[in-house]
PDB file of C-alpha atoms in Angstrom:
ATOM      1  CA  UNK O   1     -22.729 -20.985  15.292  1.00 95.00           C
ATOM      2  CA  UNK O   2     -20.550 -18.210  13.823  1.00 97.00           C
ATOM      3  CA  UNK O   3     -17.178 -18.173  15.330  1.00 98.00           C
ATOM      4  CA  UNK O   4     -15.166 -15.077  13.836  1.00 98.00           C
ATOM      5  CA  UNK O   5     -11.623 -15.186  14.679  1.00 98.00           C
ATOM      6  CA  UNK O   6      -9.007 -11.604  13.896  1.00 97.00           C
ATOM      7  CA  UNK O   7      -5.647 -10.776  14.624  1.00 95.00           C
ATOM      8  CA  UNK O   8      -2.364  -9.361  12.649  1.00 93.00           C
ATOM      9  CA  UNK O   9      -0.433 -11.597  10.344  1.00 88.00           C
ATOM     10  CA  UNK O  10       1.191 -15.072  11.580  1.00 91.00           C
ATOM     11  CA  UNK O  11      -0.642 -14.855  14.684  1.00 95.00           C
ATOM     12  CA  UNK O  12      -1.682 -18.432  14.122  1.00 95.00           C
ATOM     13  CA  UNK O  13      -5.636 -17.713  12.846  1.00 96.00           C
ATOM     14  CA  UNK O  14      -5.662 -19.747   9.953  1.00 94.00           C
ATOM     15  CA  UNK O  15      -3.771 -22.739  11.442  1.00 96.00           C
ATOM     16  CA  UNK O  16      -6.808 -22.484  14.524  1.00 98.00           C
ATOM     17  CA  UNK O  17      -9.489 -21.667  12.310  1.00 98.00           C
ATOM     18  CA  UNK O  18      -9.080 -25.160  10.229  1.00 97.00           C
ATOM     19  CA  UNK O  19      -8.612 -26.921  13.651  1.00 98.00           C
ATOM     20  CA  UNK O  20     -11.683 -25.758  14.953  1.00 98.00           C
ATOM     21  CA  UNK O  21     -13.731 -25.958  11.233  1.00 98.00           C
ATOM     22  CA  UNK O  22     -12.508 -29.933  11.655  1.00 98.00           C
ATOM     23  CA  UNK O  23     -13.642 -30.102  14.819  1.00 97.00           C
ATOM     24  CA  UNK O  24     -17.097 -28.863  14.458  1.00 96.00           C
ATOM     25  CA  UNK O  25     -17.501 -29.846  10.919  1.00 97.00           C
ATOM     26  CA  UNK O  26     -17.905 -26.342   9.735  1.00 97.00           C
ATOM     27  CA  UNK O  27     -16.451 -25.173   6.372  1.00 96.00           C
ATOM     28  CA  UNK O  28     -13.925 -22.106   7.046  1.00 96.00           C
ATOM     29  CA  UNK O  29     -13.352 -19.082   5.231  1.00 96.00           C
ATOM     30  CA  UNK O  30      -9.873 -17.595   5.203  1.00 94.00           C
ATOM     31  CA  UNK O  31     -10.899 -13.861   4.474  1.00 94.00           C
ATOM     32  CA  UNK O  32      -7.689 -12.605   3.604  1.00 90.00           C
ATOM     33  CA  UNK O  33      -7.698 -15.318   0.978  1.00 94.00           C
ATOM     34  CA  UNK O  34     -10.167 -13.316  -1.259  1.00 95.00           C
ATOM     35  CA  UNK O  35      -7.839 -10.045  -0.842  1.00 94.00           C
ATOM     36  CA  UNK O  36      -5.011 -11.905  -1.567  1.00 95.00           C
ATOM     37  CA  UNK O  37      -6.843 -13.426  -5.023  1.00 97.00           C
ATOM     38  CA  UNK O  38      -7.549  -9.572  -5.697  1.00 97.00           C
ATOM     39  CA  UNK O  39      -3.799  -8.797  -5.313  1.00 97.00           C
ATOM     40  CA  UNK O  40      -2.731 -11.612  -7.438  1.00 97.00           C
ATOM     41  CA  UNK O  41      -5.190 -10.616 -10.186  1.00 97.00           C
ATOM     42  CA  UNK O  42      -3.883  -6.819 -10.084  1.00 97.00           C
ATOM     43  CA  UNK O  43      -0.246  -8.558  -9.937  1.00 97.00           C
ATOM     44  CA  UNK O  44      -0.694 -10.461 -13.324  1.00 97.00           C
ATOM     45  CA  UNK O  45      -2.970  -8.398 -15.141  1.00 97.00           C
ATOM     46  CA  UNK O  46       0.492  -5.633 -14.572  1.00 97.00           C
ATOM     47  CA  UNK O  47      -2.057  -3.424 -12.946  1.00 97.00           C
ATOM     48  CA  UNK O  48      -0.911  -0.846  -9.986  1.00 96.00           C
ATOM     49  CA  UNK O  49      -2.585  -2.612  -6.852  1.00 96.00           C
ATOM     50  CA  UNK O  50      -3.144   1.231  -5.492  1.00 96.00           C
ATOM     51  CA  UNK O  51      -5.551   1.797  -8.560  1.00 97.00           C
ATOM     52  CA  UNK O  52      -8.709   1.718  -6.900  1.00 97.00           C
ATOM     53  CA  UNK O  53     -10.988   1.137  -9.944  1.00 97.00           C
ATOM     54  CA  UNK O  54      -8.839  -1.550 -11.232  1.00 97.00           C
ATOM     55  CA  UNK O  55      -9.081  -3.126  -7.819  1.00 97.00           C
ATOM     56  CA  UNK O  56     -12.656  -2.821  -7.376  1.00 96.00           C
ATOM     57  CA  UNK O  57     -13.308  -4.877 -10.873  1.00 96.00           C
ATOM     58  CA  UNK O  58     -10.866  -7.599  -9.378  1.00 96.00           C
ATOM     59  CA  UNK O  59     -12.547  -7.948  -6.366  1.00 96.00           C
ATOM     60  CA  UNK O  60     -15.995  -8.178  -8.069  1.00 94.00           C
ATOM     61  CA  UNK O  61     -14.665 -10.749 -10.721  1.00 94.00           C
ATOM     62  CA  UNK O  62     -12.696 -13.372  -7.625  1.00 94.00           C
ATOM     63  CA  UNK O  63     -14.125 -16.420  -7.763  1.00 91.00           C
ATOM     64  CA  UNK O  64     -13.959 -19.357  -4.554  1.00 87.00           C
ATOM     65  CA  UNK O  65     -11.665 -21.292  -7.197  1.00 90.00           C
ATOM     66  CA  UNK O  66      -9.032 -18.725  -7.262  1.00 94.00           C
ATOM     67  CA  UNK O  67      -8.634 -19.244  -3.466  1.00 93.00           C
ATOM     68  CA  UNK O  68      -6.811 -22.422  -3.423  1.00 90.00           C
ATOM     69  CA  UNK O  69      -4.248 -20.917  -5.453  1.00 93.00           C
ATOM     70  CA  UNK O  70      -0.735 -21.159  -4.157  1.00 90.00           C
ATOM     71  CA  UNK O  71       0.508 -18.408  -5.695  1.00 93.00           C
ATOM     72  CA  UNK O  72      -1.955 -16.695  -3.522  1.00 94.00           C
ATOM     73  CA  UNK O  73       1.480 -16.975  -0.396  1.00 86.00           C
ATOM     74  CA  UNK O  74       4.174 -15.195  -2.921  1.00 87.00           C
ATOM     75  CA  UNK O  75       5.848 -12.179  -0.686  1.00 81.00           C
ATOM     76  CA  UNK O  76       4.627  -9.721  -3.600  1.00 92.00           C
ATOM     77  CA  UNK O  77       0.737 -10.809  -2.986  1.00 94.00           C
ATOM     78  CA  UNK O  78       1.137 -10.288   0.660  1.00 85.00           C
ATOM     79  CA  UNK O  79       2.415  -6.707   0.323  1.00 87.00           C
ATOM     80  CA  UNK O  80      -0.042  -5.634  -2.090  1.00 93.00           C
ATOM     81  CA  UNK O  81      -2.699  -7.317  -0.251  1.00 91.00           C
ATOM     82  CA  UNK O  82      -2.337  -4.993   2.659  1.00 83.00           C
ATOM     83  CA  UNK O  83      -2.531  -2.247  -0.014  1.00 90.00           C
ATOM     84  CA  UNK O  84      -5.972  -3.462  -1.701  1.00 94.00           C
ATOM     85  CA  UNK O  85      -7.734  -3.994   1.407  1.00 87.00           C
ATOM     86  CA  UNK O  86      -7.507  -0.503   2.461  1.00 86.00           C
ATOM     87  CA  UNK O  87      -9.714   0.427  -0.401  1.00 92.00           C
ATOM     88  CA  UNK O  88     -13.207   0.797   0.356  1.00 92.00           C
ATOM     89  CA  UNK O  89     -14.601  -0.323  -2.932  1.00 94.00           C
ATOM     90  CA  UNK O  90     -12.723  -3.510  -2.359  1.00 95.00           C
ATOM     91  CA  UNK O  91     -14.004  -4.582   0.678  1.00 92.00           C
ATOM     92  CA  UNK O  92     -17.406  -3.510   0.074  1.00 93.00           C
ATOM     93  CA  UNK O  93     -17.339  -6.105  -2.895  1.00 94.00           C
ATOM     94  CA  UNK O  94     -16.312  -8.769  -0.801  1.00 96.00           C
ATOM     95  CA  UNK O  95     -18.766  -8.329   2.320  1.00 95.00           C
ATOM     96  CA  UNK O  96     -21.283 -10.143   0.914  1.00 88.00           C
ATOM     97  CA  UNK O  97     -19.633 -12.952  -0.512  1.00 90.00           C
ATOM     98  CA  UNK O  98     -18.181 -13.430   3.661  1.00 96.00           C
ATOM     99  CA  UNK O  99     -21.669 -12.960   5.080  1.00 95.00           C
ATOM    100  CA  UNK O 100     -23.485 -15.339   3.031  1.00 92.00           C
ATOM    101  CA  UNK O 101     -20.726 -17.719   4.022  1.00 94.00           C
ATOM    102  CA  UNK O 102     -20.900 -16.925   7.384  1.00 97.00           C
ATOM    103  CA  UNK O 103     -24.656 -17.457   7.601  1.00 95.00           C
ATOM    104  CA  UNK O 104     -25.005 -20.558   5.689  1.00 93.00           C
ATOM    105  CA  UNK O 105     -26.377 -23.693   8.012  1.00 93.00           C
ATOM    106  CA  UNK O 106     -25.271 -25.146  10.053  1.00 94.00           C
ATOM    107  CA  UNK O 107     -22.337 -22.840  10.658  1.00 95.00           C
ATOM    108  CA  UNK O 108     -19.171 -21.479   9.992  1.00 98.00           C
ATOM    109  CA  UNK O 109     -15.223 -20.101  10.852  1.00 98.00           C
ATOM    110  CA  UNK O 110     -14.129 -17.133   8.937  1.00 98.00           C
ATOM    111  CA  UNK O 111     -10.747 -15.881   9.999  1.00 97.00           C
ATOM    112  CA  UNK O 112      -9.669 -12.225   8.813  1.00 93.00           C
ATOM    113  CA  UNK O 113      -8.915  -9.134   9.916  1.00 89.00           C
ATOM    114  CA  UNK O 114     -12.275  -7.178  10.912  1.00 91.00           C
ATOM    115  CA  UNK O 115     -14.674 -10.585  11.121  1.00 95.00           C
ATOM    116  CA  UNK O 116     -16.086  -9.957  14.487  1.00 96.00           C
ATOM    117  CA  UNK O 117     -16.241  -6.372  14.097  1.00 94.00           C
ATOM    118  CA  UNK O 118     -17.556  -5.792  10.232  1.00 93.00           C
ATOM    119  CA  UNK O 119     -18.121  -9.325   8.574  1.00 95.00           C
ATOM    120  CA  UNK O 120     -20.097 -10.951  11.939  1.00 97.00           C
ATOM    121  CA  UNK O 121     -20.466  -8.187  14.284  1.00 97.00           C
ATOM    122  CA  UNK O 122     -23.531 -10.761  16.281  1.00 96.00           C
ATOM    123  CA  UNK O 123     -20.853 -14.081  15.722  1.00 97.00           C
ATOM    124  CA  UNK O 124     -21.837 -15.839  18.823  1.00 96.00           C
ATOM    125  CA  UNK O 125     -17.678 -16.952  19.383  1.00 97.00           C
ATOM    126  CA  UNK O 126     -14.950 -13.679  18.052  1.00 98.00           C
ATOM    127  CA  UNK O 127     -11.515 -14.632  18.994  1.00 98.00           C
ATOM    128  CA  UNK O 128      -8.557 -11.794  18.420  1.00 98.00           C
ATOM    129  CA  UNK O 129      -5.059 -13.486  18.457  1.00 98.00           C
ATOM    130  CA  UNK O 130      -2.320 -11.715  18.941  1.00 97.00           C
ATOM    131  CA  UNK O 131       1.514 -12.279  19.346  1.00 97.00           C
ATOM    132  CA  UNK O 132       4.871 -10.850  19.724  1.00 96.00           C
ATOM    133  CA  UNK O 133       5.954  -8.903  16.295  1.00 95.00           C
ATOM    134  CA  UNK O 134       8.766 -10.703  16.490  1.00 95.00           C
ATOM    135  CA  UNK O 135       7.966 -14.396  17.261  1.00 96.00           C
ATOM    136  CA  UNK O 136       5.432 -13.526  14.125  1.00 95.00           C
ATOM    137  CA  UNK O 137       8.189 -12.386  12.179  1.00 94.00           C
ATOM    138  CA  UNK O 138      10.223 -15.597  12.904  1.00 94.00           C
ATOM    139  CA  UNK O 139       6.806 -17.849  11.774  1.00 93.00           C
ATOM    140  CA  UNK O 140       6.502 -16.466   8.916  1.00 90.00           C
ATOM    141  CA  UNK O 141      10.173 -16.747   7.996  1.00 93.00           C
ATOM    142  CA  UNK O 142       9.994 -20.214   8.753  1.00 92.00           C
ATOM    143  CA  UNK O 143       6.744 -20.963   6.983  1.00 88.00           C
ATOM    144  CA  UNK O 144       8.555 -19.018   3.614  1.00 88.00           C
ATOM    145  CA  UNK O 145      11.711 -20.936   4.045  1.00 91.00           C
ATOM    146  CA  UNK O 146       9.406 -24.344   4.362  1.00 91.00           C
ATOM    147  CA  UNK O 147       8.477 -23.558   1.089  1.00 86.00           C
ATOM    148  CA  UNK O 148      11.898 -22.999  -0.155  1.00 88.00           C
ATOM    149  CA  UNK O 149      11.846 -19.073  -0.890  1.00 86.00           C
ATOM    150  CA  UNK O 150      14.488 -17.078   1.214  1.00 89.00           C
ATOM    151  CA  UNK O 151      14.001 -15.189   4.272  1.00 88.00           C
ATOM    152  CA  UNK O 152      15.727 -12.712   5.966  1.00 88.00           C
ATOM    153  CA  UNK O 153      15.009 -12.746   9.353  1.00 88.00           C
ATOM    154  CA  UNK O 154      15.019  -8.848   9.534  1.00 91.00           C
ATOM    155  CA  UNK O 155      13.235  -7.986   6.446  1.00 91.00           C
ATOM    156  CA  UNK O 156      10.186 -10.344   7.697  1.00 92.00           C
ATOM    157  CA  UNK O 157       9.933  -7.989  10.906  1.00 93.00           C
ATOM    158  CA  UNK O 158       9.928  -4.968   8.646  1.00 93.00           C
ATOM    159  CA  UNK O 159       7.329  -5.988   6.683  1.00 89.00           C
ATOM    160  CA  UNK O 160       5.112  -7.618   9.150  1.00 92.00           C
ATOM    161  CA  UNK O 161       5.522  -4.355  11.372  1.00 91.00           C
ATOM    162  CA  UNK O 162       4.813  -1.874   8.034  1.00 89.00           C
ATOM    163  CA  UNK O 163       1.617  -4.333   7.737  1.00 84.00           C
ATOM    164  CA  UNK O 164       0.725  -3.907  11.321  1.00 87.00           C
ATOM    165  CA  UNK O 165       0.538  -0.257  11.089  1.00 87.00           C
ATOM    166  CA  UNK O 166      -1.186  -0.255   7.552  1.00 81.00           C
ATOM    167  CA  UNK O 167      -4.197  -2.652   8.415  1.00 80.00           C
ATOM    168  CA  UNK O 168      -4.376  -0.772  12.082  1.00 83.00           C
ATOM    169  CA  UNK O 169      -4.470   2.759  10.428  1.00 81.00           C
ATOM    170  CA  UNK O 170      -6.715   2.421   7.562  1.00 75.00           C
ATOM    171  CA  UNK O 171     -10.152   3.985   7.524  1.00 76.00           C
ATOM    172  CA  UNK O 172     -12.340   1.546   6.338  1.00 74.00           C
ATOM    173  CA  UNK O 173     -12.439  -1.545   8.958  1.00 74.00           C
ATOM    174  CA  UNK O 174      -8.851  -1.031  10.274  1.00 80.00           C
ATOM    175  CA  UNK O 175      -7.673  -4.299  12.450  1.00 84.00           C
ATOM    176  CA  UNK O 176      -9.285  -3.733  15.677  1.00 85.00           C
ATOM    177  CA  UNK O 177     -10.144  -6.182  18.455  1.00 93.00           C
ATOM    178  CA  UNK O 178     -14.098  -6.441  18.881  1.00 95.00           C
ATOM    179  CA  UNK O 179     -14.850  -5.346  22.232  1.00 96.00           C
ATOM    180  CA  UNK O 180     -16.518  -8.865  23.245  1.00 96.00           C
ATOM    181  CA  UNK O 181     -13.700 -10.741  21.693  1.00 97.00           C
ATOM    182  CA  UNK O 182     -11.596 -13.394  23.469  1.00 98.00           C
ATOM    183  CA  UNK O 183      -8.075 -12.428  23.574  1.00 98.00           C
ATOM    184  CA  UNK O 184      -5.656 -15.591  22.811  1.00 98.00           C
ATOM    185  CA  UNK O 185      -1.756 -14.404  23.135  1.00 97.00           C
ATOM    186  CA  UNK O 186      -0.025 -17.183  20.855  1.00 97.00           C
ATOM    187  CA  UNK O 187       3.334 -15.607  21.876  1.00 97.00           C
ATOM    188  CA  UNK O 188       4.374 -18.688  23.886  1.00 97.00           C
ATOM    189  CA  UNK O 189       1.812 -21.003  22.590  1.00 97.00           C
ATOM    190  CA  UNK O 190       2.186 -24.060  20.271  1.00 95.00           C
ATOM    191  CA  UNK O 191      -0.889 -24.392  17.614  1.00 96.00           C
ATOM    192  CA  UNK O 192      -2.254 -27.130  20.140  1.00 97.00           C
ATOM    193  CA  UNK O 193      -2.265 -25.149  22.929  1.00 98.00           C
ATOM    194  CA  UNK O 194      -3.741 -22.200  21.264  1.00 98.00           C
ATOM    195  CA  UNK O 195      -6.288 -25.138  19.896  1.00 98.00           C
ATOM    196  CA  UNK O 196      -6.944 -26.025  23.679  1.00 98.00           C
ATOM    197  CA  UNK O 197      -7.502 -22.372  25.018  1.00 98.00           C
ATOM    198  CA  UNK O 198      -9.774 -21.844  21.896  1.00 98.00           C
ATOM    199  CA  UNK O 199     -11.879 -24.716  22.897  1.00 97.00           C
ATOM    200  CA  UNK O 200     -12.142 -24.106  26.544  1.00 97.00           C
ATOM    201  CA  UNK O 201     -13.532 -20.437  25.488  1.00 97.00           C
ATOM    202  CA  UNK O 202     -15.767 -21.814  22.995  1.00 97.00           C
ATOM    203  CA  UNK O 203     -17.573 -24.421  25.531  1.00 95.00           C
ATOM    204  CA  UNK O 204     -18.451 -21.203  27.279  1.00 93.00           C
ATOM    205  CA  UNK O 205     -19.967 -19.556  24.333  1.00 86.00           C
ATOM    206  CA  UNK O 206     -21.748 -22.550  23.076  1.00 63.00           C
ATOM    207  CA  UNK O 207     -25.959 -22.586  23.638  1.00 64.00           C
TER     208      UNK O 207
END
């Protein structure tokens, strides 16, 4: 089973998606990990993260090492990694490496922006969180403070909401909800309730 879970940033997908890989003892996939690697390799290599050649080699060259990196969470990653995944080469490079994850027995949870649209368009389970920009904006502040790097409250919402509209307007596999997808609103939800709704949808889906 395949279950493909999208939404914008600090939704709460990655905190579900490793719940419910743990739970079904599936490995998981966090698909905007491998953009992210390809933004941190443009970042040190000095390189201009809108260079589209330059980000095509990256993307070729990231290795599943390189995604347990925490440098991978820096602020300047996440802004260019809404940059590099516009490109087209770029995510080319990295559909194959998702779909042979996805497809290897005896299943898998890939969370990401265009997984149940793109990556796993027949994923038996697609999930799309969503939540308010602004209790987003005040996760992510807390998850940057957490790690001791400081956070202003408004310039989170700014840059969340400047993400929003650049992974919603982009040609290539903007952020879309797949038309079969379950629609999980974490506005008011703690990660165990969003854990509980996800597996009450799920025993649905199961064969």
């Amino acid at each position: 089973m395949i279950i493909a879970i999208d939404g914008p940033a600090a939704a709460g997908k990655g905190t579900l998606a490793r719940r419910l890989a743990t739970h079904f003892g599936y490995p998981h996939l966090d698909t905007g990990a491998l953009y992210r690697a390809v933004a941190r390799r443009l970042l040190d290599a000095g390189q201009d993260p809108t260079d589209a050649e330059a980000a095509v080699a990256a993307a070729r060259a990231v290795t599943a090492a390189e995604l347990q990196s925490p440098r991978l969470r820096d602020e300047e990653v996440s802004r260019a990694t809404s940059v590099v995944s516009a490109i087209p080469g770029v995510r080319a490079a990295l559909l194959q490496f998702q779909r042979r994850f996805a497809t290897t027995p005896p299943g898998a949870v890939l969370d990401g922006r265009d997984i149940g649209t793109v990556v796993c368009p027949d994923a038996e389970v697609k999930l799309f969180l969503e939540a308010a920009p602004e209790e987003r904006a005040r996760r992510r502040a807390k998850e940057l403070r957490d790690r001791g790097v400081p956070a202003i409250d408004a310039r989170v919402l700014q840059d969340i909401q400047e993400r929003d509209a650049r992974d919603s307007g982009r040609s290539t596999a903007p952020l879309s909800r797949a038309a079969d997808a379950y629609v999980l609103d974490t506005t008011q939800l703690d990660p165990d309730a969003a854990f509980a709704a996800a597996l009450a949808y799920i025993a649905t889906r199961a064969p």
